[in-house]
Short mmCIF file of C-alpha atoms in Angstrom, two decimals:
data_model
loop_
_atom_site.label_atom_id
_atom_site.label_comp_id
_atom_site.label_asym_id
_atom_site.label_seq_id
_atom_site.Cartn_x
_atom_site.Cartn_y
_atom_site.Cartn_z
CA MET A 1 218.13 151.99 187.68
CA SER A 2 221.48 150.60 186.63
CA PHE A 3 221.85 148.06 183.89
CA GLY A 4 225.63 147.68 184.05
CA SER A 5 228.08 148.49 181.29
CA THR A 6 228.97 144.99 180.13
CA ALA A 7 226.21 144.62 177.53
CA PRO A 8 227.64 144.05 174.04
CA THR A 9 227.44 147.06 171.75
CA ALA A 10 225.52 144.85 169.29
CA VAL A 11 222.49 144.97 171.60
CA SER A 12 222.04 148.63 170.81
CA THR A 13 223.56 149.12 167.39
CA SER A 14 221.89 146.16 165.70
CA LEU A 15 219.06 144.40 167.48
CA LEU A 16 217.70 147.48 169.25
CA ASP A 17 218.08 150.06 166.50
CA ASP A 18 214.60 149.40 165.16
CA PHE A 19 212.66 147.90 168.06
CA SER A 20 208.86 147.83 168.07
CA LEU A 21 206.30 148.10 170.86
CA GLU A 22 202.80 146.82 171.61
CA MET A 23 199.80 148.64 173.05
CA THR A 24 196.05 148.17 173.41
CA GLY A 25 193.28 150.50 172.36
CA LYS A 26 193.05 151.69 175.96
CA ASP A 27 196.71 152.75 176.12
CA VAL A 28 196.46 156.03 174.17
CA ALA A 29 197.04 158.16 177.26
CA GLY A 30 200.03 155.99 178.17
CA LEU A 31 201.45 156.39 174.68
CA GLU A 32 201.13 160.16 174.92
CA GLU A 33 203.03 160.10 178.22
CA ALA A 34 205.77 157.90 176.75
CA ALA A 35 206.00 159.59 173.34
CA ALA A 36 208.99 161.79 174.11
CA THR A 37 211.05 158.72 175.07
CA ILE A 38 210.18 156.64 171.99
CA PRO A 39 212.18 157.27 168.78
CA GLN A 40 210.10 158.80 166.01
CA GLY A 41 209.16 156.23 163.36
CA THR A 42 208.98 153.35 165.86
CA ARG A 43 206.51 150.65 164.86
CA ILE A 44 203.74 150.30 167.44
CA ASN A 45 201.36 147.37 167.26
CA VAL A 46 197.76 147.98 168.35
CA THR A 47 196.10 144.81 169.64
CA PHE A 48 192.60 143.61 168.71
CA LEU A 49 191.00 142.70 172.03
CA GLY A 50 187.49 141.39 172.56
CA ASN A 51 186.58 144.14 175.03
CA GLU A 52 187.46 146.95 172.60
CA ASN A 53 185.31 148.15 169.70
CA LEU A 54 186.01 149.43 166.20
CA ALA A 55 186.08 153.07 167.25
CA MET A 56 188.68 152.41 169.98
CA ARG A 57 190.94 150.46 167.64
CA LEU A 58 190.80 153.11 164.94
CA ALA A 59 191.36 155.92 167.46
CA ALA A 60 194.44 154.14 168.84
CA ALA A 61 195.93 153.71 165.35
CA ARG A 62 195.29 157.40 164.63
CA ALA A 63 197.02 158.37 167.88
CA VAL A 64 200.06 156.31 166.98
CA LYS A 65 200.31 158.09 163.62
CA ARG A 66 199.62 161.55 165.11
CA LEU A 67 202.49 161.13 167.57
CA GLY A 68 204.96 160.31 164.79
CA PHE A 69 205.06 156.53 165.00
CA VAL A 70 204.10 153.76 162.58
CA PRO A 71 200.78 152.11 163.48
CA VAL A 72 200.51 148.34 163.04
CA PRO A 73 196.87 147.45 163.78
CA HIS A 74 196.14 143.85 164.69
CA ILE A 75 193.31 141.94 163.04
CA SER A 76 192.01 138.93 164.97
CA ALA A 77 190.43 136.40 162.61
CA ARG A 78 188.21 134.58 165.08
CA ARG A 79 186.96 137.83 166.62
CA LEU A 80 185.51 139.06 163.32
CA GLY A 81 181.80 138.39 163.14
CA SER A 82 181.47 138.89 159.39
CA GLN A 83 183.21 139.97 156.21
CA ARG A 84 181.41 143.30 156.61
CA GLN A 85 183.07 143.82 159.99
CA PHE A 86 186.45 142.96 158.45
CA GLU A 87 185.94 145.42 155.60
CA ASP A 88 184.64 148.15 157.92
CA PHE A 89 187.85 147.95 159.92
CA LEU A 90 190.03 148.00 156.82
CA ALA A 91 188.03 150.87 155.34
CA GLY A 92 188.42 152.85 158.55
CA LEU A 93 192.17 152.27 158.56
CA ARG A 94 192.42 153.33 154.92
CA ALA A 95 190.43 156.50 155.55
CA ASP A 96 192.78 157.40 158.43
CA GLY A 97 195.93 156.57 156.47
CA THR A 98 196.84 153.83 158.97
CA CYS A 99 196.40 150.74 156.77
CA ASP A 100 199.88 150.30 155.30
CA ASP A 101 201.01 147.77 157.95
CA VAL A 102 198.81 145.26 159.76
CA PHE A 103 199.35 142.19 161.92
CA VAL A 104 197.07 139.18 161.45
CA VAL A 105 196.45 136.62 164.17
CA GLY A 106 193.99 133.81 164.81
CA GLY A 107 192.84 135.20 168.15
CA ASP A 108 191.76 133.74 171.46
CA PRO A 109 188.16 132.49 170.91
CA ASN A 110 188.03 128.72 170.53
CA THR A 111 185.04 129.09 168.21
CA PRO A 112 185.19 131.72 165.46
CA GLU A 113 182.62 134.48 165.82
CA GLY A 114 182.31 134.66 162.04
CA PRO A 115 183.68 133.16 158.80
CA TYR A 116 187.42 133.30 159.56
CA ASP A 117 189.11 130.37 161.31
CA ASP A 118 192.68 131.67 161.26
CA SER A 119 194.99 134.41 160.02
CA LEU A 120 195.68 132.56 156.76
CA SER A 121 192.00 132.85 155.88
CA LEU A 122 192.26 136.64 156.25
CA ILE A 123 195.22 136.81 153.88
CA ARG A 124 193.53 134.58 151.32
CA THR A 125 190.49 136.89 151.02
CA GLY A 126 192.60 139.39 149.08
CA LEU A 127 190.93 142.16 151.07
CA LEU A 128 194.13 143.31 152.75
CA GLN A 129 195.70 144.21 149.44
CA ARG A 130 192.45 145.71 148.13
CA TYR A 131 192.27 148.15 151.03
CA GLY A 132 195.86 149.32 150.71
CA VAL A 133 197.82 147.04 153.03
CA HIS A 134 201.43 146.57 151.93
CA HIS A 135 203.03 144.74 154.87
CA VAL A 136 201.57 141.88 156.93
CA GLY A 137 202.96 140.64 160.23
CA MET A 138 202.21 137.21 161.65
CA SER A 139 202.89 135.22 164.80
CA GLY A 140 205.69 132.77 165.54
CA TYR A 141 205.82 130.38 168.51
CA PRO A 142 209.37 129.25 169.42
CA GLU A 143 208.08 127.29 172.42
CA GLY A 144 204.93 126.05 170.73
CA HIS A 145 201.29 126.96 171.24
CA PRO A 146 199.16 125.53 174.08
CA ALA A 147 196.38 124.50 171.69
CA ILE A 148 198.04 123.99 168.28
CA PRO A 149 200.41 121.12 167.35
CA ALA A 150 203.89 122.11 166.18
CA GLY A 151 203.38 120.59 162.73
CA VAL A 152 200.27 122.67 162.17
CA LEU A 153 202.08 125.84 163.25
CA TRP A 154 204.97 125.23 160.84
CA SER A 155 202.65 124.39 157.96
CA ALA A 156 200.54 127.50 158.54
CA LEU A 157 203.60 129.75 158.69
CA ASN A 158 204.95 128.37 155.44
CA LEU A 159 201.57 128.77 153.74
CA LYS A 160 201.21 132.37 154.94
CA ALA A 161 204.69 133.29 153.74
CA THR A 162 203.94 131.76 150.33
CA GLU A 163 200.55 133.48 150.08
CA LEU A 164 202.05 136.88 150.85
CA THR A 165 204.66 136.42 148.15
CA GLU A 166 202.02 135.43 145.61
CA GLN A 167 199.98 138.52 146.48
CA GLY A 168 202.98 140.83 146.24
CA LEU A 169 202.87 141.73 149.95
CA SER A 170 205.87 141.97 152.24
CA GLY A 171 205.76 140.27 155.61
CA SER A 172 207.46 139.65 158.93
CA VAL A 173 207.14 137.41 161.97
CA ILE A 174 206.78 138.48 165.60
CA THR A 175 207.45 135.72 168.09
CA GLN A 176 205.70 135.06 171.35
CA PHE A 177 207.76 136.40 174.23
CA ALA A 178 210.18 134.09 176.00
CA PHE A 179 212.51 134.04 178.99
CA ASP A 180 215.10 131.78 177.39
CA VAL A 181 217.04 132.85 174.28
CA ASP A 182 218.19 129.36 173.24
CA PRO A 183 214.87 127.93 171.96
CA VAL A 184 214.14 131.21 170.20
CA LEU A 185 217.37 131.21 168.21
CA THR A 186 216.97 127.48 167.46
CA TRP A 187 213.46 128.16 166.17
CA ILE A 188 214.72 130.94 163.88
CA GLU A 189 217.37 128.58 162.48
CA ASP A 190 214.63 126.02 161.80
CA LEU A 191 212.59 128.76 160.12
CA ARG A 192 215.47 129.57 157.77
CA LYS A 193 215.97 125.88 156.97
CA ARG A 194 212.35 125.86 155.84
CA ASP A 195 213.22 128.62 153.36
CA VAL A 196 211.22 131.29 155.18
CA THR A 197 213.35 134.42 154.86
CA LEU A 198 210.92 136.91 156.41
CA PRO A 199 212.40 139.31 158.98
CA VAL A 200 211.80 138.17 162.56
CA ARG A 201 211.05 140.35 165.56
CA ILE A 202 211.80 138.49 168.77
CA GLY A 203 209.16 139.03 171.42
CA VAL A 204 210.61 140.40 174.66
CA PRO A 205 208.62 141.21 177.82
CA GLY A 206 209.10 144.77 178.99
CA PRO A 207 210.02 145.32 182.65
CA ALA A 208 207.10 144.25 184.82
CA GLY A 209 206.15 142.64 188.09
CA VAL A 210 207.24 139.03 188.42
CA ARG A 211 203.71 137.92 189.27
CA ARG A 212 202.36 139.54 186.10
CA LEU A 213 205.10 138.03 183.95
CA MET A 214 204.46 134.57 185.36
CA SER A 215 200.72 134.96 184.75
CA TYR A 216 201.20 135.83 181.08
CA ALA A 217 203.76 133.05 180.69
CA ALA A 218 201.30 130.47 182.03
CA ARG A 219 198.61 131.74 179.68
CA PHE A 220 200.77 131.50 176.56
CA GLY A 221 202.74 128.35 177.35
CA VAL A 222 206.07 130.10 177.91
CA GLY A 223 208.68 128.05 179.77
CA THR A 224 209.29 129.20 183.36
CA GLY A 225 211.21 126.31 184.95
CA ALA A 226 213.62 127.06 187.77
CA SER A 227 216.70 127.06 185.51
CA ILE A 228 215.01 129.30 182.93
CA ALA A 229 213.80 131.70 185.61
CA LYS A 230 217.29 131.94 187.09
CA LYS A 231 218.82 132.58 183.67
CA TYR A 232 216.34 135.39 183.00
CA GLY A 233 216.62 136.88 186.47
CA LEU A 234 213.19 135.95 187.79
CA SER A 235 212.78 135.09 191.44
CA LEU A 236 210.08 132.46 191.81
CA THR A 237 210.02 133.11 195.54
CA GLY A 238 209.87 136.90 195.16
CA LEU A 239 206.68 137.36 193.17
CA LEU A 240 206.25 140.92 194.45
CA GLY A 241 209.47 142.01 192.75
CA THR A 242 210.05 143.24 189.21
CA ALA A 243 212.25 141.99 186.40
CA GLY A 244 213.60 143.46 183.17
CA PRO A 245 214.92 141.72 180.05
CA ASP A 246 218.54 142.90 180.31
CA ARG A 247 219.97 139.37 180.71
CA PHE A 248 217.81 138.12 177.86
CA LEU A 249 218.98 140.88 175.51
CA ARG A 250 222.63 140.32 176.36
CA ALA A 251 222.26 136.60 175.73
CA LEU A 252 220.46 137.36 172.47
CA ALA A 253 223.27 139.65 171.32
CA ASP A 254 225.84 136.98 172.20
CA GLY A 255 223.99 134.19 170.34
CA TYR A 256 222.73 136.07 167.28
CA GLU A 257 224.56 135.53 163.99
CA SER A 258 223.22 137.25 160.88
CA GLY A 259 224.42 134.46 158.61
CA ARG A 260 222.43 131.84 160.53
CA HIS A 261 219.46 133.82 161.75
CA GLY A 262 218.88 136.40 159.02
CA GLU A 263 217.23 139.75 159.74
CA VAL A 264 216.27 139.93 163.41
CA LYS A 265 214.94 142.80 165.55
CA VAL A 266 213.20 143.05 168.91
CA HIS A 267 209.52 143.55 169.75
CA PHE A 268 208.57 144.58 173.30
CA TYR A 269 205.34 143.40 174.91
CA THR A 270 204.64 146.27 177.31
CA PHE A 271 201.84 144.69 179.36
CA GLY A 272 200.24 148.11 179.79
CA GLY A 273 203.48 149.85 180.80
CA LEU A 274 204.43 151.86 177.70
CA ARG A 275 206.26 154.60 179.55
CA THR A 276 208.04 152.18 181.87
CA THR A 277 209.15 150.06 178.92
CA ALA A 278 210.22 153.06 176.81
CA GLU A 279 212.29 154.52 179.65
CA TRP A 280 213.85 151.14 180.35
CA ILE A 281 214.87 150.73 176.71
CA ALA A 282 216.33 154.25 176.59
CA GLY A 283 218.41 153.57 179.71
CA PHE A 284 219.57 150.17 178.52
CA ARG A 285 220.57 151.46 175.08
CA LYS A 286 222.52 154.32 176.64
CA GLU A 287 224.52 152.08 178.93
CA ALA A 288 225.01 149.46 176.22
CA LEU A 289 226.98 152.07 174.27
CA VAL A 290 229.29 152.96 177.17
#
C-alpha cells in the first residue's frame, strides 16, 4: 500500500512519535500478532465492555505489559455494579502491576448498574490514588456527545481536571475519533482557553472498511456529511471499500501549532484490527520521513 511521500515530516517526528492504540479484552491474540510492529513502550488502552468480565480485562492488561507495552485499563462508571466491584478491579490491576495508568469513562448504559453515574464520581472516591494509580485519562468530544449537552461536557471536563490536580494525579484527554480535523483543533483551542492544559490525544480511526467506519460514526455522533467524507477520503457510494486516516493526519500536521494547541499526540481506535492498524502506521511513518 502506498501512502505517497508528500506527508509533512511533522506527522512522524512529532504527532506520531508517541501514538497510542486501543484494544478490547478479546484482542489479546491480535496484539500478540501485531506486537513486533508496535514500538516497545506504546500505550495501549484496554476497553471495559459489558460482554467482558473481570478476568478477561485483567488478562488483557497483563498481556499488554508482558509484550512490553504500557497498559491503560478503562474503567466504565455506569458498568460497575458496586464499590466492591470497583475495588476488586483496582486490586487486581495493582497485584499485576498494571494499575499505574487508567482511563475513566461514563460508559454506555443509560442507567447506572451501581453507585457511579459518571467518570467524575470515580475520581472523587479517592480509590484510584489509594490503589496506586498515578495517571488518569478521560474523554473529550470535539463534535459533541449524542446524549450530553455541550455545556455539561465542558463543565465535567473542567471539574475532572481540577479534581486530578487536587489529588496530585496527572491526567490527559483522549478525544472521540473524527473525520474532520478542523472541529478537533478548534475544540483543543477552546480547551486551552478554559485553562485546561492536560495533554490531548486526538482520536483517529485506524484503516477499516467504510461500512464499519460509518457505523461507528453514526453511533458516536461523528460528522459524516458529503464534504467531510470527501475530505477524509471516504466514498459514501463505495461502502465495500476501505479507508485509512492518511489525509486526516496530513491535515492535522498542517493545522497543529504547539503554541495554540499545547501537547498533542494521536490515539488510534483499531476497531478490532490491531495488526492492520500497526502495519499501516509503520508504513505511513516510513514514507512520511522520505
